[in-house]
Amino acid sequence: NAGVTQTPKFRVLKTGQSMTLLCAQDMNHEYMYWYRQDPGMGLRLIHYSVGEGTTAKGEVPDGYNVSRLKKQNFLLGLESAAPSQTSVYFCASSYVTGTQFNEQFFGPGTRLTVL
Amino acid sequence: KNQVEQSPQSLIILEGKNCTLQCNYTVSPFSNLRWYKQDTGRGPVSLTIMTFSENTKSNGRYTATLDADTKQSSLHITASQLSDSASYICVVSGILTGGGNKLTFGTGTQLKVEL
């Protein structure tokens, strides 16, 4: 199993450009999450999904959109990139276990720079 | 405001020595507390998960403790190895609307193990 994979690994954008980050998981997880990690700050939740066709806002959703058309994929879109969106983006997925643990498995990250 | 604070911010130790990392949190409601290891350029990987009723949990050379009354946790690393060099992140879990875990991340302790 590949676990959680992210595409691309690195990207440089100019202000105003758009792009889509792709997250894929092969563990048949129901829940998927997008986070961003900035220097001196903990990871922050952007959007999440509790199942195919459903998405919800997290802590810092402004400037991002997401889609979960297939259970195994979770897409994060930037419609008009801004320098403040320069960050490392992590995708994660987790089981629905009926317990409180719901271990989250993280992808390797996408390093995005907006000039 | 939910917060997770870690200390020290960074730490350098010699190979074979022990060390203890600290975490204080003010997250409410509280579901469980997790410690993650994040290697440079990689996504976080879970080390331990504890509920409020557990006060210690081990994973090999890693031992986490939790005092839910004082809202403090520690991660003790025994007989450190060069491969332990990484960022160690304390994460407190609540519940997201609709399911899944809302994770509040600390900023991490950057550990470097030297010969």
PDB file of N, CA, C and O in Angstrom, chain A residues 31 33 35 37 40-43 45 48 50 90 100-104 106-108, chain B residues 31-32 34 36 38 41-44 46 49 51 97 99-101 103 105-107:
ATOM      1  N   TYR A  31     -12.555   9.463   6.194  1.00  0.00           N
ATOM      2  CA  TYR A  31     -12.264  10.867   6.469  1.00  0.00           C
ATOM      3  C   TYR A  31     -10.963  11.297   5.799  1.00  0.00           C
ATOM      4  O   TYR A  31      -9.983  10.559   5.803  1.00  0.00           O
ATOM      5  N   TYR A  33      -8.437  15.067   5.205  1.00  0.00           N
ATOM      6  CA  TYR A  33      -8.185  16.399   5.759  1.00  0.00           C
ATOM      7  C   TYR A  33      -7.092  17.100   4.948  1.00  0.00           C
ATOM      8  O   TYR A  33      -6.178  16.457   4.446  1.00  0.00           O
ATOM      9  N   TYR A  35      -4.292  20.225   5.657  1.00  0.00           N
ATOM     10  CA  TYR A  35      -3.672  21.105   6.640  1.00  0.00           C
ATOM     11  C   TYR A  35      -2.626  21.967   5.939  1.00  0.00           C
ATOM     12  O   TYR A  35      -2.093  21.614   4.905  1.00  0.00           O
ATOM     13  N   GLN A  37       1.109  24.004   7.109  1.00  0.00           N
ATOM     14  CA  GLN A  37       2.103  24.138   8.160  1.00  0.00           C
ATOM     15  C   GLN A  37       3.008  25.313   7.837  1.00  0.00           C
ATOM     16  O   GLN A  37       3.665  25.325   6.790  1.00  0.00           O
ATOM     17  N   GLY A  40       6.920  28.328  12.822  1.00  0.00           N
ATOM     18  CA  GLY A  40       6.541  28.871  14.119  1.00  0.00           C
ATOM     19  C   GLY A  40       5.090  28.637  14.506  1.00  0.00           C
ATOM     20  O   GLY A  40       4.640  29.125  15.544  1.00  0.00           O
ATOM     21  N   MET A  41       4.358  27.895  13.668  1.00  0.00           N
ATOM     22  CA  MET A  41       2.952  27.610  13.967  1.00  0.00           C
ATOM     23  C   MET A  41       2.698  26.113  13.840  1.00  0.00           C
ATOM     24  O   MET A  41       3.365  25.420  13.068  1.00  0.00           O
ATOM     25  N   GLY A  42       1.721  25.635  14.590  1.00  0.00           N
ATOM     26  CA  GLY A  42       1.320  24.244  14.427  1.00  0.00           C
ATOM     27  C   GLY A  42       0.516  24.059  13.152  1.00  0.00           C
ATOM     28  O   GLY A  42       0.045  25.025  12.557  1.00  0.00           O
ATOM     29  N   LEU A  43       0.353  22.818  12.728  1.00  0.00           N
ATOM     30  CA  LEU A  43      -0.499  22.541  11.575  1.00  0.00           C
ATOM     31  C   LEU A  43      -1.899  23.058  11.840  1.00  0.00           C
ATOM     32  O   LEU A  43      -2.424  22.936  12.945  1.00  0.00           O
ATOM     33  N   LEU A  45      -5.975  23.202  10.253  1.00  0.00           N
ATOM     34  CA  LEU A  45      -6.903  22.517   9.378  1.00  0.00           C
ATOM     35  C   LEU A  45      -7.559  23.501   8.417  1.00  0.00           C
ATOM     36  O   LEU A  45      -8.136  24.502   8.826  1.00  0.00           O
ATOM     37  N   TYR A  48     -12.015  19.667   5.505  1.00  0.00           N
ATOM     38  CA  TYR A  48     -12.011  18.235   5.723  1.00  0.00           C
ATOM     39  C   TYR A  48     -13.244  17.621   5.076  1.00  0.00           C
ATOM     40  O   TYR A  48     -14.166  18.332   4.653  1.00  0.00           O
ATOM     41  N   VAL A  50     -15.892  14.079   5.508  1.00  0.00           N
ATOM     42  CA  VAL A  50     -16.257  12.874   6.267  1.00  0.00           C
ATOM     43  C   VAL A  50     -16.804  11.789   5.357  1.00  0.00           C
ATOM     44  O   VAL A  50     -17.287  10.760   5.839  1.00  0.00           O
ATOM     45  N   PHE A  90      -0.271  19.590   3.912  1.00  0.00           N
ATOM     46  CA  PHE A  90      -0.337  18.167   4.222  1.00  0.00           C
ATOM     47  C   PHE A  90      -1.773  17.683   4.104  1.00  0.00           C
ATOM     48  O   PHE A  90      -2.711  18.327   4.573  1.00  0.00           O
ATOM     49  N   GLN A 100     -12.889   6.928  19.655  1.00  0.00           N
ATOM     50  CA  GLN A 100     -12.456   8.318  19.623  1.00  0.00           C
ATOM     51  C   GLN A 100     -11.087   8.483  19.011  1.00  0.00           C
ATOM     52  O   GLN A 100     -10.601   9.592  18.852  1.00  0.00           O
ATOM     53  N   PHE A 101     -10.417   7.385  18.650  1.00  0.00           N
ATOM     54  CA  PHE A 101      -9.033   7.532  18.248  1.00  0.00           C
ATOM     55  C   PHE A 101      -8.856   8.016  16.820  1.00  0.00           C
ATOM     56  O   PHE A 101      -8.129   8.951  16.566  1.00  0.00           O
ATOM     57  N   ASN A 102      -9.492   7.342  15.864  1.00  0.00           N
ATOM     58  CA  ASN A 102      -9.432   7.776  14.468  1.00  0.00           C
ATOM     59  C   ASN A 102      -8.054   8.271  14.068  1.00  0.00           C
ATOM     60  O   ASN A 102      -7.853   9.433  13.738  1.00  0.00           O
ATOM     61  N   GLU A 103      -7.072   7.379  14.166  1.00  0.00           N
ATOM     62  CA  GLU A 103      -5.701   7.679  13.808  1.00  0.00           C
ATOM     63  C   GLU A 103      -5.626   8.358  12.450  1.00  0.00           C
ATOM     64  O   GLU A 103      -6.193   7.879  11.477  1.00  0.00           O
ATOM     65  N   GLN A 104      -4.925   9.492  12.374  1.00  0.00           N
ATOM     66  CA  GLN A 104      -4.764  10.191  11.101  1.00  0.00           C
ATOM     67  C   GLN A 104      -3.401   9.851  10.503  1.00  0.00           C
ATOM     68  O   GLN A 104      -2.380   9.927  11.188  1.00  0.00           O
ATOM     69  N   PHE A 106      -0.694  10.804   7.565  1.00  0.00           N
ATOM     70  CA  PHE A 106      -0.344  11.983   6.786  1.00  0.00           C
ATOM     71  C   PHE A 106       0.432  11.633   5.523  1.00  0.00           C
ATOM     72  O   PHE A 106       1.203  10.673   5.491  1.00  0.00           O
ATOM     73  N   GLY A 107       0.236  12.456   4.491  1.00  0.00           N
ATOM     74  CA  GLY A 107       1.026  12.373   3.287  1.00  0.00           C
ATOM     75  C   GLY A 107       2.356  13.078   3.470  1.00  0.00           C
ATOM     76  O   GLY A 107       2.623  13.661   4.523  1.00  0.00           O
ATOM     77  N   PRO A 108       3.214  13.071   2.436  1.00  0.00           N
ATOM     78  CA  PRO A 108       4.565  13.641   2.554  1.00  0.00           C
ATOM     79  C   PRO A 108       4.615  15.159   2.422  1.00  0.00           C
ATOM     80  O   PRO A 108       5.638  15.768   2.693  1.00  0.00           O
TER      81      PRO A 108
ATOM     82  N   SER B  31     -10.521  14.937  23.959  1.00  0.00           N
ATOM     83  CA  SER B  31     -10.787  13.547  23.631  1.00  0.00           C
ATOM     84  C   SER B  31      -9.562  12.681  23.887  1.00  0.00           C
ATOM     85  O   SER B  31      -9.650  11.689  24.604  1.00  0.00           O
ATOM     86  N   ASN B  32      -8.464  13.040  23.290  1.00  0.00           N
ATOM     87  CA  ASN B  32      -7.235  12.294  23.515  1.00  0.00           C
ATOM     88  C   ASN B  32      -6.030  13.169  23.182  1.00  0.00           C
ATOM     89  O   ASN B  32      -6.167  14.232  22.571  1.00  0.00           O
ATOM     90  N   ARG B  34      -2.022  13.123  21.595  1.00  0.00           N
ATOM     91  CA  ARG B  34      -1.153  12.349  20.714  1.00  0.00           C
ATOM     92  C   ARG B  34       0.221  13.000  20.643  1.00  0.00           C
ATOM     93  O   ARG B  34       0.341  14.219  20.743  1.00  0.00           O
ATOM     94  N   TYR B  36       3.384  13.091  17.890  1.00  0.00           N
ATOM     95  CA  TYR B  36       3.801  12.758  16.544  1.00  0.00           C
ATOM     96  C   TYR B  36       5.284  13.061  16.381  1.00  0.00           C
ATOM     97  O   TYR B  36       5.814  13.993  16.994  1.00  0.00           O
ATOM     98  N   GLN B  38       7.941  14.135  13.362  1.00  0.00           N
ATOM     99  CA  GLN B  38       7.982  14.629  11.988  1.00  0.00           C
ATOM    100  C   GLN B  38       9.440  14.800  11.553  1.00  0.00           C
ATOM    101  O   GLN B  38      10.140  15.701  12.035  1.00  0.00           O
ATOM    102  N   GLY B  41      11.032  17.369   6.027  1.00  0.00           N
ATOM    103  CA  GLY B  41      10.533  17.125   4.684  1.00  0.00           C
ATOM    104  C   GLY B  41       9.520  15.995   4.582  1.00  0.00           C
ATOM    105  O   GLY B  41       9.191  15.568   3.476  1.00  0.00           O
ATOM    106  N   ARG B  42       9.025  15.525   5.717  1.00  0.00           N
ATOM    107  CA  ARG B  42       8.057  14.423   5.715  1.00  0.00           C
ATOM    108  C   ARG B  42       6.810  14.820   6.494  1.00  0.00           C
ATOM    109  O   ARG B  42       6.784  15.826   7.209  1.00  0.00           O
ATOM    110  N   GLY B  43       5.772  14.007   6.367  1.00  0.00           N
ATOM    111  CA  GLY B  43       4.570  14.236   7.147  1.00  0.00           C
ATOM    112  C   GLY B  43       4.709  13.659   8.546  1.00  0.00           C
ATOM    113  O   GLY B  43       5.538  12.799   8.799  1.00  0.00           O
ATOM    114  N   PRO B  44       3.876  14.141   9.498  1.00  0.00           N
ATOM    115  CA  PRO B  44       3.938  13.615  10.873  1.00  0.00           C
ATOM    116  C   PRO B  44       3.526  12.146  10.929  1.00  0.00           C
ATOM    117  O   PRO B  44       2.665  11.696  10.172  1.00  0.00           O
ATOM    118  N   SER B  46       2.420   9.139  13.844  1.00  0.00           N
ATOM    119  CA  SER B  46       1.966   8.989  15.225  1.00  0.00           C
ATOM    120  C   SER B  46       2.892   8.099  16.030  1.00  0.00           C
ATOM    121  O   SER B  46       3.331   7.043  15.578  1.00  0.00           O
ATOM    122  N   ILE B  49      -1.014   7.552  21.424  1.00  0.00           N
ATOM    123  CA  ILE B  49      -2.314   8.190  21.628  1.00  0.00           C
ATOM    124  C   ILE B  49      -2.801   7.810  23.017  1.00  0.00           C
ATOM    125  O   ILE B  49      -2.776   6.624  23.370  1.00  0.00           O
ATOM    126  N   THR B  51      -5.987   8.531  26.063  1.00  0.00           N
ATOM    127  CA  THR B  51      -7.214   9.174  26.498  1.00  0.00           C
ATOM    128  C   THR B  51      -6.967   9.823  27.856  1.00  0.00           C
ATOM    129  O   THR B  51      -5.923   9.603  28.477  1.00  0.00           O
ATOM    130  N   THR B  97     -17.375  18.618  13.878  1.00  0.00           N
ATOM    131  CA  THR B  97     -18.791  18.522  13.540  1.00  0.00           C
ATOM    132  C   THR B  97     -18.980  17.497  12.427  1.00  0.00           C
ATOM    133  O   THR B  97     -18.330  17.561  11.400  1.00  0.00           O
ATOM    134  N   GLY B  99     -18.207  14.372  12.586  1.00  0.00           N
ATOM    135  CA  GLY B  99     -17.324  13.227  12.741  1.00  0.00           C
ATOM    136  C   GLY B  99     -15.875  13.581  12.519  1.00  0.00           C
ATOM    137  O   GLY B  99     -15.550  14.662  12.067  1.00  0.00           O
ATOM    138  N   GLY B 100     -14.992  12.668  12.820  1.00  0.00           N
ATOM    139  CA  GLY B 100     -13.570  12.932  12.679  1.00  0.00           C
ATOM    140  C   GLY B 100     -13.043  13.651  13.895  1.00  0.00           C
ATOM    141  O   GLY B 100     -13.791  14.065  14.772  1.00  0.00           O
ATOM    142  N   ASN B 101     -11.727  13.794  13.962  1.00  0.00           N
ATOM    143  CA  ASN B 101     -11.085  14.421  15.104  1.00  0.00           C
ATOM    144  C   ASN B 101     -10.576  15.800  14.755  1.00  0.00           C
ATOM    145  O   ASN B 101      -9.920  15.985  13.727  1.00  0.00           O
ATOM    146  N   LEU B 103      -7.913  18.238  15.503  1.00  0.00           N
ATOM    147  CA  LEU B 103      -6.604  18.203  16.135  1.00  0.00           C
ATOM    148  C   LEU B 103      -6.053  19.612  16.305  1.00  0.00           C
ATOM    149  O   LEU B 103      -6.059  20.396  15.364  1.00  0.00           O
ATOM    150  N   PHE B 105      -2.589  21.374  17.115  1.00  0.00           N
ATOM    151  CA  PHE B 105      -1.174  21.013  17.079  1.00  0.00           C
ATOM    152  C   PHE B 105      -0.324  22.013  17.843  1.00  0.00           C
ATOM    153  O   PHE B 105      -0.532  23.224  17.752  1.00  0.00           O
ATOM    154  N   GLY B 106       0.659  21.503  18.574  1.00  0.00           N
ATOM    155  CA  GLY B 106       1.706  22.357  19.093  1.00  0.00           C
ATOM    156  C   GLY B 106       2.684  22.706  17.988  1.00  0.00           C
ATOM    157  O   GLY B 106       2.587  22.169  16.870  1.00  0.00           O
ATOM    158  N   THR B 107       3.614  23.600  18.297  1.00  0.00           N
ATOM    159  CA  THR B 107       4.597  24.009  17.288  1.00  0.00           C
ATOM    160  C   THR B 107       5.784  23.063  17.216  1.00  0.00           C
ATOM    161  O   THR B 107       6.616  23.186  16.334  1.00  0.00           O
TER     162      THR B 107
END
